[in-house]
CSV table of C-alpha atoms in Angstrom, one decimal:
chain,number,residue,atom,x,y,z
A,1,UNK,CA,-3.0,-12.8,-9.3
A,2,UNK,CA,-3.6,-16.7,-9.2
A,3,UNK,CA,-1.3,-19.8,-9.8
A,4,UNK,CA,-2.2,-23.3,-10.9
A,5,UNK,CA,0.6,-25.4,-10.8
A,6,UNK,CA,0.7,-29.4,-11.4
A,7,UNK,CA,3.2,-31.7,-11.7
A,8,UNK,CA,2.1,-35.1,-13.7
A,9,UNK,CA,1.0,-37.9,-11.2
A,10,UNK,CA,-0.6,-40.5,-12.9
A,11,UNK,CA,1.0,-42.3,-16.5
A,12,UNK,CA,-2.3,-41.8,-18.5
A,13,UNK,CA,-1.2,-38.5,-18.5
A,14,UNK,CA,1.7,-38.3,-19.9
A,15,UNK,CA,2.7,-40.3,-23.1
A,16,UNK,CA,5.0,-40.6,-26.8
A,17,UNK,CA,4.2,-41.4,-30.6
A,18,UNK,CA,7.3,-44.0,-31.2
A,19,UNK,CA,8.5,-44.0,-34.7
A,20,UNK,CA,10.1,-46.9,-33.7
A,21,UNK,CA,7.0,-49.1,-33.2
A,22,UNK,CA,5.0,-47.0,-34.8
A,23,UNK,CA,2.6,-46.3,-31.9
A,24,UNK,CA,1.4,-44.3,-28.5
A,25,UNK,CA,3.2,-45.3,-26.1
A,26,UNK,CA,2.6,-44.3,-22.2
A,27,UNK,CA,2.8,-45.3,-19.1
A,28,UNK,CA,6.2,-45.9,-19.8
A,29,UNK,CA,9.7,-44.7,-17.9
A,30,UNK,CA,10.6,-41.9,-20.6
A,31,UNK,CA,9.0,-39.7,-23.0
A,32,UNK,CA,10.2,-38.4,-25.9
A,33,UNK,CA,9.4,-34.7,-26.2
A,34,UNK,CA,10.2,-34.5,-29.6
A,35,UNK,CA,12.8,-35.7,-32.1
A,36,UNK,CA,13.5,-37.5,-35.2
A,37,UNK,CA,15.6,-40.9,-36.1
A,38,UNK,CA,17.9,-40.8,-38.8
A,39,UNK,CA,15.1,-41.3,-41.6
A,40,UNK,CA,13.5,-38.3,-40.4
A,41,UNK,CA,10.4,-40.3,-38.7
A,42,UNK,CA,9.0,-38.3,-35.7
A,43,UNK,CA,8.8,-38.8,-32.3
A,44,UNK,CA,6.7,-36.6,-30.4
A,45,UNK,CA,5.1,-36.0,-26.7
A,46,UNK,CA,1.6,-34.9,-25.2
A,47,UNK,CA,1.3,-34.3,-21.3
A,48,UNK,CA,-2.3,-34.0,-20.1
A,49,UNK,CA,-2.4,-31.7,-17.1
A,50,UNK,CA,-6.0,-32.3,-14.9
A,51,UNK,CA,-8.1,-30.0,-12.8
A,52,UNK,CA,-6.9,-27.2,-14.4
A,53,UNK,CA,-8.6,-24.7,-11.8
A,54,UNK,CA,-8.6,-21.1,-13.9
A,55,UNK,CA,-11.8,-19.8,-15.0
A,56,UNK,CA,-13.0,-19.5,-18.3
A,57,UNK,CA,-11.7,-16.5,-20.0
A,58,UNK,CA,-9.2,-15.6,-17.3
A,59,UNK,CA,-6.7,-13.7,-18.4
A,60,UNK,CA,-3.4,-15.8,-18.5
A,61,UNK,CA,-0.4,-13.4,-17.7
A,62,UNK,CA,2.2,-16.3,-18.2
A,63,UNK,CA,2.7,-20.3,-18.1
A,64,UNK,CA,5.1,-22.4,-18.6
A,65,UNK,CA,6.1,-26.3,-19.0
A,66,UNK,CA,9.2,-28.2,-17.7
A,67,UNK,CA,10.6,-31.8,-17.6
A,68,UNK,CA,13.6,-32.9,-16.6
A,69,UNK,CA,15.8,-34.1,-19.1
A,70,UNK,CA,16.6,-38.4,-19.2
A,71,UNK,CA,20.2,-38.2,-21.0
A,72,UNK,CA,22.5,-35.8,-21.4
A,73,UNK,CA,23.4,-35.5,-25.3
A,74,UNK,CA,24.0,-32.9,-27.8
A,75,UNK,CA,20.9,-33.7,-29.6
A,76,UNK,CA,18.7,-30.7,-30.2
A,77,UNK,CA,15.3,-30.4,-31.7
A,78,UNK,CA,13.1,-27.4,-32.6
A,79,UNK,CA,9.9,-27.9,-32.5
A,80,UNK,CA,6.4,-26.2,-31.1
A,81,UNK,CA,3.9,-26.0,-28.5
A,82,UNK,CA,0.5,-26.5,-29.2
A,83,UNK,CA,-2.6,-27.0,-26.7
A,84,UNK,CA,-5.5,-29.6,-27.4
A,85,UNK,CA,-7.8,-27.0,-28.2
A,86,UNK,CA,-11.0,-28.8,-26.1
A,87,UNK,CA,-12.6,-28.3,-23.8
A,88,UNK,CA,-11.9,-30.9,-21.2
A,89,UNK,CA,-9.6,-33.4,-23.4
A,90,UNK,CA,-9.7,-36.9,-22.5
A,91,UNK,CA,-6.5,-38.9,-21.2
A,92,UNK,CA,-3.5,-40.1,-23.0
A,93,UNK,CA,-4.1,-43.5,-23.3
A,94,UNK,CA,-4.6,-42.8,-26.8
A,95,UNK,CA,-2.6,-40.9,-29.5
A,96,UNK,CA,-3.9,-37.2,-29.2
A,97,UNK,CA,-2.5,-35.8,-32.2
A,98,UNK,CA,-5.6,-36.2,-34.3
A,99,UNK,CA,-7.5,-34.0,-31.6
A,100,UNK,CA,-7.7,-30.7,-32.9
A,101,UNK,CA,-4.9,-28.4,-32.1
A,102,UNK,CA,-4.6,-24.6,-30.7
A,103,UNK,CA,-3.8,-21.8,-33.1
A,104,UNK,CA,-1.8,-20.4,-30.8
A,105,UNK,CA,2.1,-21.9,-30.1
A,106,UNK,CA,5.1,-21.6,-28.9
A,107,UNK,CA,8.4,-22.5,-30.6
A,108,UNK,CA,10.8,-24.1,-28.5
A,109,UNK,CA,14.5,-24.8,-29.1
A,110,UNK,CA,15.5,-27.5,-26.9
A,111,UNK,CA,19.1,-29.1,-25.9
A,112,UNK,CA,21.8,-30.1,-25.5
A,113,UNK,CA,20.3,-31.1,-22.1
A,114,UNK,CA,22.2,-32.5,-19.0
A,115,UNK,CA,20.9,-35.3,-17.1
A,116,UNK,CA,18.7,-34.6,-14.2
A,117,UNK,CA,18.2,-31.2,-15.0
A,118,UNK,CA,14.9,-29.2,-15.8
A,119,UNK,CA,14.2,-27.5,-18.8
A,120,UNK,CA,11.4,-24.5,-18.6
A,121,UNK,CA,9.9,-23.6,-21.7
A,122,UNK,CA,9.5,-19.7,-23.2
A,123,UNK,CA,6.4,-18.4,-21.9
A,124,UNK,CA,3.4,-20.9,-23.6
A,125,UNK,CA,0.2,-18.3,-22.2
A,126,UNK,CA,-1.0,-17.3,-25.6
A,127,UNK,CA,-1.5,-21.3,-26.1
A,128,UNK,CA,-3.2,-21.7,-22.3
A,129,UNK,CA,-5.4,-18.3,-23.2
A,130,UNK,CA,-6.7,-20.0,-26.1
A,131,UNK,CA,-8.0,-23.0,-24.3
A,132,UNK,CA,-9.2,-21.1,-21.4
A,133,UNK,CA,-10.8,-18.9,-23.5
A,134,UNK,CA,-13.4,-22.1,-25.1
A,135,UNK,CA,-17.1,-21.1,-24.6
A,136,UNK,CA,-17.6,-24.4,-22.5
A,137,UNK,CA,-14.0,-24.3,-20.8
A,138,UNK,CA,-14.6,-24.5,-17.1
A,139,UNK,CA,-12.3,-24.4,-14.3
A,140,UNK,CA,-11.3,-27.4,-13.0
A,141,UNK,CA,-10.9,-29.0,-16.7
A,142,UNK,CA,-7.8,-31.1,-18.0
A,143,UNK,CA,-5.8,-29.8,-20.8
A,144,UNK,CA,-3.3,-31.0,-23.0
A,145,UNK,CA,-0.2,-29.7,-24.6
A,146,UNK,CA,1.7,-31.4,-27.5
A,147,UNK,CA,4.9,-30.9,-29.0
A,148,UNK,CA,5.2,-30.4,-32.8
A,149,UNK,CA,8.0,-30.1,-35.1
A,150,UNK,CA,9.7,-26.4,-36.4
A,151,UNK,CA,12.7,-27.7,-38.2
A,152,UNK,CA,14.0,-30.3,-35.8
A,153,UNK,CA,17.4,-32.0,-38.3
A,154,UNK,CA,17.2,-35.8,-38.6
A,155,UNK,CA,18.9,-37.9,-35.5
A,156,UNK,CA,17.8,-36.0,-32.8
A,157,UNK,CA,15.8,-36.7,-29.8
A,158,UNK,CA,15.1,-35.3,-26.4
A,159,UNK,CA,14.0,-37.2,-23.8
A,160,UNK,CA,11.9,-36.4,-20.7
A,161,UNK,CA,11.7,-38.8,-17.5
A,162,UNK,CA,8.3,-40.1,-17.4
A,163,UNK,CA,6.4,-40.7,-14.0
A,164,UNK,CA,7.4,-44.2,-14.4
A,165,UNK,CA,10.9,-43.8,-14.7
A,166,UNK,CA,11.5,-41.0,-11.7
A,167,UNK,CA,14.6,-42.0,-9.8
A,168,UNK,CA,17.0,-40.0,-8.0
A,169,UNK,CA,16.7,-36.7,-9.0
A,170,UNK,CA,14.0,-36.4,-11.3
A,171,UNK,CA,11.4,-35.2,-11.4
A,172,UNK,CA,7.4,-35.2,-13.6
A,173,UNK,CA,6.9,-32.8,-16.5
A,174,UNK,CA,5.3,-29.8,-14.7
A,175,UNK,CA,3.1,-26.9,-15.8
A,176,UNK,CA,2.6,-23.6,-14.5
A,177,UNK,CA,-0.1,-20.9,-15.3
A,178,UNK,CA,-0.2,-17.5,-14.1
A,179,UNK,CA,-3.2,-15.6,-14.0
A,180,UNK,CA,-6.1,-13.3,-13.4
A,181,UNK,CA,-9.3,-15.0,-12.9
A,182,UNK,CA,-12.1,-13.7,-14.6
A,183,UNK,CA,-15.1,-12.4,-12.6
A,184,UNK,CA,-17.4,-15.1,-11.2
A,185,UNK,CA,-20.9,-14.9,-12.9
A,186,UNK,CA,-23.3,-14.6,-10.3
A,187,UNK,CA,-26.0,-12.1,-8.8
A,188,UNK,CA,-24.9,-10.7,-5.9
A,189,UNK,CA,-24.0,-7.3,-5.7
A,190,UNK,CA,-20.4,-6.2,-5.0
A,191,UNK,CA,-18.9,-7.3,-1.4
A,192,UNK,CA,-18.6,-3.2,-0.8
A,193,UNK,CA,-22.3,-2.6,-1.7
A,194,UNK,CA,-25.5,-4.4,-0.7
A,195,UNK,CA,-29.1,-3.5,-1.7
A,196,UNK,CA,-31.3,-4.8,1.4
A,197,UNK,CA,-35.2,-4.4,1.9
A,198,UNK,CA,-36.1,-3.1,5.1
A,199,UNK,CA,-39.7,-3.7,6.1
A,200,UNK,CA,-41.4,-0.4,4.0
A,201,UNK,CA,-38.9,0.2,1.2
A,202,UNK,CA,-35.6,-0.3,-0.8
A,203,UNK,CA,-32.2,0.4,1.1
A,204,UNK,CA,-29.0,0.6,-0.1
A,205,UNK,CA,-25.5,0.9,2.3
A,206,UNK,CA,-22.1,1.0,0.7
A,207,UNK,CA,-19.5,0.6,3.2
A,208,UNK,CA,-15.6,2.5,3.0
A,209,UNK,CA,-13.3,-0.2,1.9
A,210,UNK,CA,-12.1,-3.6,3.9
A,211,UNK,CA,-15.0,-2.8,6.0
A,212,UNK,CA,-17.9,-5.7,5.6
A,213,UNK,CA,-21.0,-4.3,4.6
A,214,UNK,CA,-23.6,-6.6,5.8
A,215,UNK,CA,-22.2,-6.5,9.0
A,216,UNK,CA,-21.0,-2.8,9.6
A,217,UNK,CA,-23.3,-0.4,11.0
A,218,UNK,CA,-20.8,2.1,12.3
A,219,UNK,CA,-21.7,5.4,10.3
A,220,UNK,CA,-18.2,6.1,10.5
A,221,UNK,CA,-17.3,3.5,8.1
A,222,UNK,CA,-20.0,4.3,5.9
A,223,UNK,CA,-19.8,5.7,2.7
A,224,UNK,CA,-23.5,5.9,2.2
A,225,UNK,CA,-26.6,4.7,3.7
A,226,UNK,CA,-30.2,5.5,3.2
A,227,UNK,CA,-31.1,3.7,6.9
A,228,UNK,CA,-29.2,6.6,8.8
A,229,UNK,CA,-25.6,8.6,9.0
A,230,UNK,CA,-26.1,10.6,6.1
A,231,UNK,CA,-27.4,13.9,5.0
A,232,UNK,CA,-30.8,12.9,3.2
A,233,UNK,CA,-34.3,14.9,2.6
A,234,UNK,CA,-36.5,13.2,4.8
A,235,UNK,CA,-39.8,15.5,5.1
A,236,UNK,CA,-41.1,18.7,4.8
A,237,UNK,CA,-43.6,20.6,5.1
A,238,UNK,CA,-45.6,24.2,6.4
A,239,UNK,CA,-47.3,26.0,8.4
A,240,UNK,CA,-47.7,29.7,9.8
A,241,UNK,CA,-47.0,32.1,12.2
A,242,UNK,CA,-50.3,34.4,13.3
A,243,UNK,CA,-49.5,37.7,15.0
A,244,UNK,CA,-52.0,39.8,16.5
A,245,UNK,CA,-51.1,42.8,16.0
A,246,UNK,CA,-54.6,44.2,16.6
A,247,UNK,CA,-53.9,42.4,20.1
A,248,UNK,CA,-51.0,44.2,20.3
A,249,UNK,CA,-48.8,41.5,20.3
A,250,UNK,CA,-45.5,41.6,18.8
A,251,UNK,CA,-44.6,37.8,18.5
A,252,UNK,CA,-45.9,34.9,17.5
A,253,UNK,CA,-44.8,30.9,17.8
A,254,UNK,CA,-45.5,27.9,15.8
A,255,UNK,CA,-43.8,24.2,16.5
A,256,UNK,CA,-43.7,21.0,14.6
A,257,UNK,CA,-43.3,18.1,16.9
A,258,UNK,CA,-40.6,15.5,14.8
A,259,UNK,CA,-40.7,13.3,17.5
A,260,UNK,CA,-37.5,11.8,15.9
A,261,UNK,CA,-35.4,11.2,19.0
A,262,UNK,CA,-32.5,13.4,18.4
A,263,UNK,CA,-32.2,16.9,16.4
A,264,UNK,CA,-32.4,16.3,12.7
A,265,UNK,CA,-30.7,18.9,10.4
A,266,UNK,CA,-33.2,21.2,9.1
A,267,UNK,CA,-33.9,24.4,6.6
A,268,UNK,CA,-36.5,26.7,7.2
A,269,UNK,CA,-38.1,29.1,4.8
A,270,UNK,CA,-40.4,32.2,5.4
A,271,UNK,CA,-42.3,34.7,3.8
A,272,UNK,CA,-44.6,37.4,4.9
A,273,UNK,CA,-47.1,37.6,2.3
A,274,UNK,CA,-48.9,35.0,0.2
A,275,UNK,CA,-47.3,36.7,-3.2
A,276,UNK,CA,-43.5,37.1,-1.9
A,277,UNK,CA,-40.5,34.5,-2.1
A,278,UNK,CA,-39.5,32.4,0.4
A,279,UNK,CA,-36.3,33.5,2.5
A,280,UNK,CA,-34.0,31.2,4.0
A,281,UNK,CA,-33.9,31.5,7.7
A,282,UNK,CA,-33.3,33.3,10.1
A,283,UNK,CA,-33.9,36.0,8.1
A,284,UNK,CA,-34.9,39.7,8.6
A,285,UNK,CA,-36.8,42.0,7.0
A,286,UNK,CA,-37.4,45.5,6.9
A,287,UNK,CA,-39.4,48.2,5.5
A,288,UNK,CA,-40.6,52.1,5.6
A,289,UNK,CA,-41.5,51.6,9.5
A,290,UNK,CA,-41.5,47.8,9.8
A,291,UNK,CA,-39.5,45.6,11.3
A,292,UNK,CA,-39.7,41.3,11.4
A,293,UNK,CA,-37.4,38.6,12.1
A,294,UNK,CA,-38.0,34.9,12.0
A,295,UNK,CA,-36.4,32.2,12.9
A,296,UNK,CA,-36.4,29.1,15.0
A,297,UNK,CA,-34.7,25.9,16.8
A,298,UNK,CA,-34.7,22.6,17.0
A,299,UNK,CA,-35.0,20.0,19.7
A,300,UNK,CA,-35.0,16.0,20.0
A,301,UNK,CA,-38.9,16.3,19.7
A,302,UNK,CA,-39.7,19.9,18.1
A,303,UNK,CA,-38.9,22.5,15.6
A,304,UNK,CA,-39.8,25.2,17.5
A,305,UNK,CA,-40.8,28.8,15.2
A,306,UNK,CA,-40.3,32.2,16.3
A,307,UNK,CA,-41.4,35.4,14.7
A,308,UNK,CA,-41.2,38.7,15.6
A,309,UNK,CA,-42.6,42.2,14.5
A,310,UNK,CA,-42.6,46.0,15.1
A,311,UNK,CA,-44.5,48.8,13.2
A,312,UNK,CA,-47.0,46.5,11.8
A,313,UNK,CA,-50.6,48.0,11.9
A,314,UNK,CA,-52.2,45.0,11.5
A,315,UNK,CA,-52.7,41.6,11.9
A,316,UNK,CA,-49.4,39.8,9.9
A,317,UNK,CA,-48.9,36.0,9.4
A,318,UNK,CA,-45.9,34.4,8.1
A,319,UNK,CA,-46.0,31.4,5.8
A,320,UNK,CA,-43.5,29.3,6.8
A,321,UNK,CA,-42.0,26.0,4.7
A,322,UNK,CA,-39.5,23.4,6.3
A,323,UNK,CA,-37.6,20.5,5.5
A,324,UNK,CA,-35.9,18.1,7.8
A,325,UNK,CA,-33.3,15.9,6.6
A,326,UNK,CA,-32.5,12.5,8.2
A,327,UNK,CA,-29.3,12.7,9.8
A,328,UNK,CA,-29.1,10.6,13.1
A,329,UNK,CA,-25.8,9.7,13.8
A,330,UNK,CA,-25.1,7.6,17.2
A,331,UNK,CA,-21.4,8.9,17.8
B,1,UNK,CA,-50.2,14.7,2.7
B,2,UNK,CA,-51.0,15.3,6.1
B,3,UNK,CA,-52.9,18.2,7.0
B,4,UNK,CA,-53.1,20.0,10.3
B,5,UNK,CA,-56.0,22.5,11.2
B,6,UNK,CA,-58.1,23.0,14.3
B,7,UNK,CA,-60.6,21.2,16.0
B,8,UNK,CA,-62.6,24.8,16.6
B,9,UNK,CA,-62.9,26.3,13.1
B,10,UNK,CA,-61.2,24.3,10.5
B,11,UNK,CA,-58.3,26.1,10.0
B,12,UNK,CA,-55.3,24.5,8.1
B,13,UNK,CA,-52.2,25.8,10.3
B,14,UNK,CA,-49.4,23.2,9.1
B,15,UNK,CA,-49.0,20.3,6.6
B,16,UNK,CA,-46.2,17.1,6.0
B,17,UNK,CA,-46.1,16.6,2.1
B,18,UNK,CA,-45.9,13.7,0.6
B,19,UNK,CA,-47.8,11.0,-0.8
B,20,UNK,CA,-47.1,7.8,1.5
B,21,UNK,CA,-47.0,8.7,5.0
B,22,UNK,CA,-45.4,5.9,7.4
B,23,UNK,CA,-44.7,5.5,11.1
B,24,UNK,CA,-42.2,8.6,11.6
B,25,UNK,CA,-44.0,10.5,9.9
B,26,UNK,CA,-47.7,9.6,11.8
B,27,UNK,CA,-45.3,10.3,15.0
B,28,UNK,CA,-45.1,14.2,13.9
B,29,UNK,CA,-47.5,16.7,14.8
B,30,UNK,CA,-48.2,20.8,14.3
B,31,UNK,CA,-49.8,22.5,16.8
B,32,UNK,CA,-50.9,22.3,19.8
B,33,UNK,CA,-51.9,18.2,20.2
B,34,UNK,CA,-55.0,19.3,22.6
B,35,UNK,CA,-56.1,22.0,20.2
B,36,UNK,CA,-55.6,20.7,16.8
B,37,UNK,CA,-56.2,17.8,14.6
B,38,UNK,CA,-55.3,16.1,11.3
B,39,UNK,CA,-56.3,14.3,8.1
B,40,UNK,CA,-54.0,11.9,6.2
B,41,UNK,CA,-54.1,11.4,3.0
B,42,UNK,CA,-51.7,8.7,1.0
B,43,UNK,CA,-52.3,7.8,-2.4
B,44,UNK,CA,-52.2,4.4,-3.6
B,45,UNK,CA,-51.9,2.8,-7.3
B,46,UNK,CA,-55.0,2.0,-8.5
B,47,UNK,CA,-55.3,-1.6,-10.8
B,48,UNK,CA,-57.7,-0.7,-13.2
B,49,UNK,CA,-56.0,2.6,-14.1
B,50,UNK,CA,-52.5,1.5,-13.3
B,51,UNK,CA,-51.7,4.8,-11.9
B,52,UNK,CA,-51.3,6.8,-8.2
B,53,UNK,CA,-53.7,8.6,-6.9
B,54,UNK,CA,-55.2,9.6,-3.6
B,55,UNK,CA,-56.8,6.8,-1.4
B,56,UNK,CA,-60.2,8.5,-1.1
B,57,UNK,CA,-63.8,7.3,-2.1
B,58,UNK,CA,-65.1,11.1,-2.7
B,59,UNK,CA,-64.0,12.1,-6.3
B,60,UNK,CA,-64.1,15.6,-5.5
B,61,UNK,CA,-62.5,15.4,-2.4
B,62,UNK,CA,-59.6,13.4,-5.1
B,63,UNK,CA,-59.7,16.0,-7.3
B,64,UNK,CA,-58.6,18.8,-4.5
B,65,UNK,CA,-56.0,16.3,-3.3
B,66,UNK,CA,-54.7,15.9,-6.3
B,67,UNK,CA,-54.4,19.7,-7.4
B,68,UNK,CA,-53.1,20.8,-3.6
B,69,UNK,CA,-50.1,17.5,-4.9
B,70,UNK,CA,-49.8,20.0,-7.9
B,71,UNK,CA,-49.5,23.4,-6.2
B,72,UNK,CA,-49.2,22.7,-2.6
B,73,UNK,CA,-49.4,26.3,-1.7
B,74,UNK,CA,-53.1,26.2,-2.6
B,75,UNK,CA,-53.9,24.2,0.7
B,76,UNK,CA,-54.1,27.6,2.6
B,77,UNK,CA,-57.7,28.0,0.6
B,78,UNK,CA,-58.9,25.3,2.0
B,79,UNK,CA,-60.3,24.7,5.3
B,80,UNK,CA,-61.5,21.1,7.1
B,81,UNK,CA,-64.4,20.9,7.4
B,82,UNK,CA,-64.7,19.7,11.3
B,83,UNK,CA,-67.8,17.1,10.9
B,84,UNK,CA,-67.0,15.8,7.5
B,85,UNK,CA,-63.3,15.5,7.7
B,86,UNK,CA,-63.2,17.1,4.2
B,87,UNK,CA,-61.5,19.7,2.1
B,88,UNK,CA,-63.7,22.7,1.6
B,89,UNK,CA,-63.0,26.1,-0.3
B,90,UNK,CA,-62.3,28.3,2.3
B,91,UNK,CA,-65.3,31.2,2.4
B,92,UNK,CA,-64.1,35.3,2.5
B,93,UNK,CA,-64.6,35.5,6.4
B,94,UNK,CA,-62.9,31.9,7.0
């Protein structure tokens, strides 16, 4: 969740139509928020609020505006809240109300006010979401809110201190908007997952979270990575295992030298004919008067392949088929 | 694919399958180093045809590359042949 608060600092922003003299006033020492004379002509405020930093099309979970009341009366107007629906809206040297307006607003039922005290409006975000929402909103816009009538009776007027006019306790109309930003629109990947090129081919490492993945190269903190520290098919291939049985020999070795530095998971397959399956391994076999086994073991450097035989009349080879799966970890 | 046979006769004892072979896998051997050879064969995309296919100049010796990428078991009926360097149908008393 994100805040952008702002309290009005300069009098361009802030500013009144005056039924009285039939004109914008600002830069003055009060604003009227809204109210009407006895004849029923308006008076109405606008406060500009600049460098509004929330993303376009955040999602605005609440906002809200406040001034601080200049009299203490029993006047009370109704009126509503409408943004400048722009999408950077220009200063308040000028009467805004022929800018165009939000759909989106808030009624607001205001007074009797004390003197010196603030007054928060209901919760305005539907009117902020609209703005933020403009195709060619960006953060770090101003926006403007303007205050409309609902009803208000004749001979009543609040007023707000203006920047001008701050003494003792007052304070400048202030906005608040609570929010989610929207994601950024960019190309990077995720901050838990990076795609990187190593010098032959395309890598991908996706670290556990709070852990910084271009950085971390402790397996342990890995979730995956296709450099090392996870179970991954690697190579495989075959060869055999000759027995001279003629010879009268009873075993027979192959190896394949990995050279890989440390001893790599592996699965070994056998079979003793050309037609059969392949068998995991070790594996046995048997038949009327036969006998084989096969299996073997693994080193830093070698897969080293072992078969053995009894009752065999002749000459035997077993077709063997291995793969080795890249799994160096350096705990 | 990387075949393994020996320097004497020929013989295909072992194999590393694959199609692009690189570093770790030229660091890997079968058999014994003294007695026994190899032959590697990566393919490579070729422009004109915009496809993969074994980085050989001999077409036949491509074809039986290519059909041994298909059945890999066939490579036991071949044998290298020890002057060449290339595949050959192995004979009945090979």
């Amino acid at each position: 969740m994100s805040q952008y608060t702002q309290s009005i600092t300069d009098g361009i922003n802030d500013g009144y139509y005056s039924e009285y003299t039939d004109s914008w006033i600002y830069g003055s020492q009060s604003v009227a928020i809204y109210g009407k004379n006895n004849t029923g002509l308006e008076n109405y405020g606008a406060y500009r609020f600049t460098n509004v930093t929330v993303p376009q099309a955040s999602v605005i979970t609440s906002a809200y505006f406040r001034f601080c009341a200049e009299y203490s009366g029993a006047a009370t107007v109704n009126s509503k809240i409408y943004g400048i629906d722009e999408d950077n809206t220009d200063d308040l040297t000028t009467d805004p109300s022929p800018r165009p307006r939000t759909t989106e607003n808030t009624n607001w039922d205001i007074g009797p006010c004390t003197q010196f005290t603030e007054y928060t409006s209901p919760d305005i975000k539907d009117v902020i979401q609209e703005i933020v929402d403009r195709n060619g909103w960006v953060s770090g816009s101003a926006l403007a809110l303007i205050f409309q009538d609902n009803g208000t009776s004749n001979d009543n007027t609040i007023w707000a201190f203006a920047l001008e006019g701050l003494w003792l306790t007052a304070t400048s109309a202030y906005l608040e908007i609570n929010f989610i930003p929207s994601p950024t629109k960019n190309t990077s990947i995720s901050a838990l997952a990076y795609i990187y090129k190593p010098p032959a081919t395309m890598a991908l490492k996706i670290t556990k979270p709070t852990y910084q993945v271009l950085s971390e190269t402790n397996p342990a903190n890995l979730i995956f990575s296709s450099d090392y520290g996870t179970l991954k098919y690697f190579a495989s291939g075959t060869t055999s295992i000759f027995i001279d049985v003629d010879g009268l020999a009873v075993a027979g070795t192959a190896n394949f030298e990995h050279n890989l530095g440390y001893e790599p998971y592996v699965e070994v397959y056998a079979k003793r004919a050309v037609g059969d399956n392949y068998e995991y391994c070790p594996t046995i076999g048997t038949g009327a008067s036969t006998f084989w086994t096969i299996t073997y073991k693994v080193t830093n450097t070698h897969i080293l392949f072992y078969a053995e035989q009894a009752g065999f009349s002749s000459n035997i080879t077993f077709y063997i088929k291995f793969f080795i799966f890249r799994n160096k970890i350096d705990l | 694919m990387i075949i393994f046979y020996k320097k004497s006769t020929g013989k295909i004892i072992g194999t590393i399958e694959g199609r692009i072979h690189g570093p770790e896998h030229k660091n890997m051997w079968i058999g014994d180093r003294k007695k026994t050879s190899r032959v590697i064969y990566n393919w490579k995309k070729n422009k004109r045809l915009k496809e993969y296919q074994p980085d050989v100049k001999d077409k036949k010796q491509m074809e039986i590359i290519k059909n041994i990428d298909k059945k890999p078991k066939i490579v036991y009926d071949f044998v290298v042949d020890t002057n060449t360097k290339k595949l050959a149908k192995k004979k009945k008393n090979d």
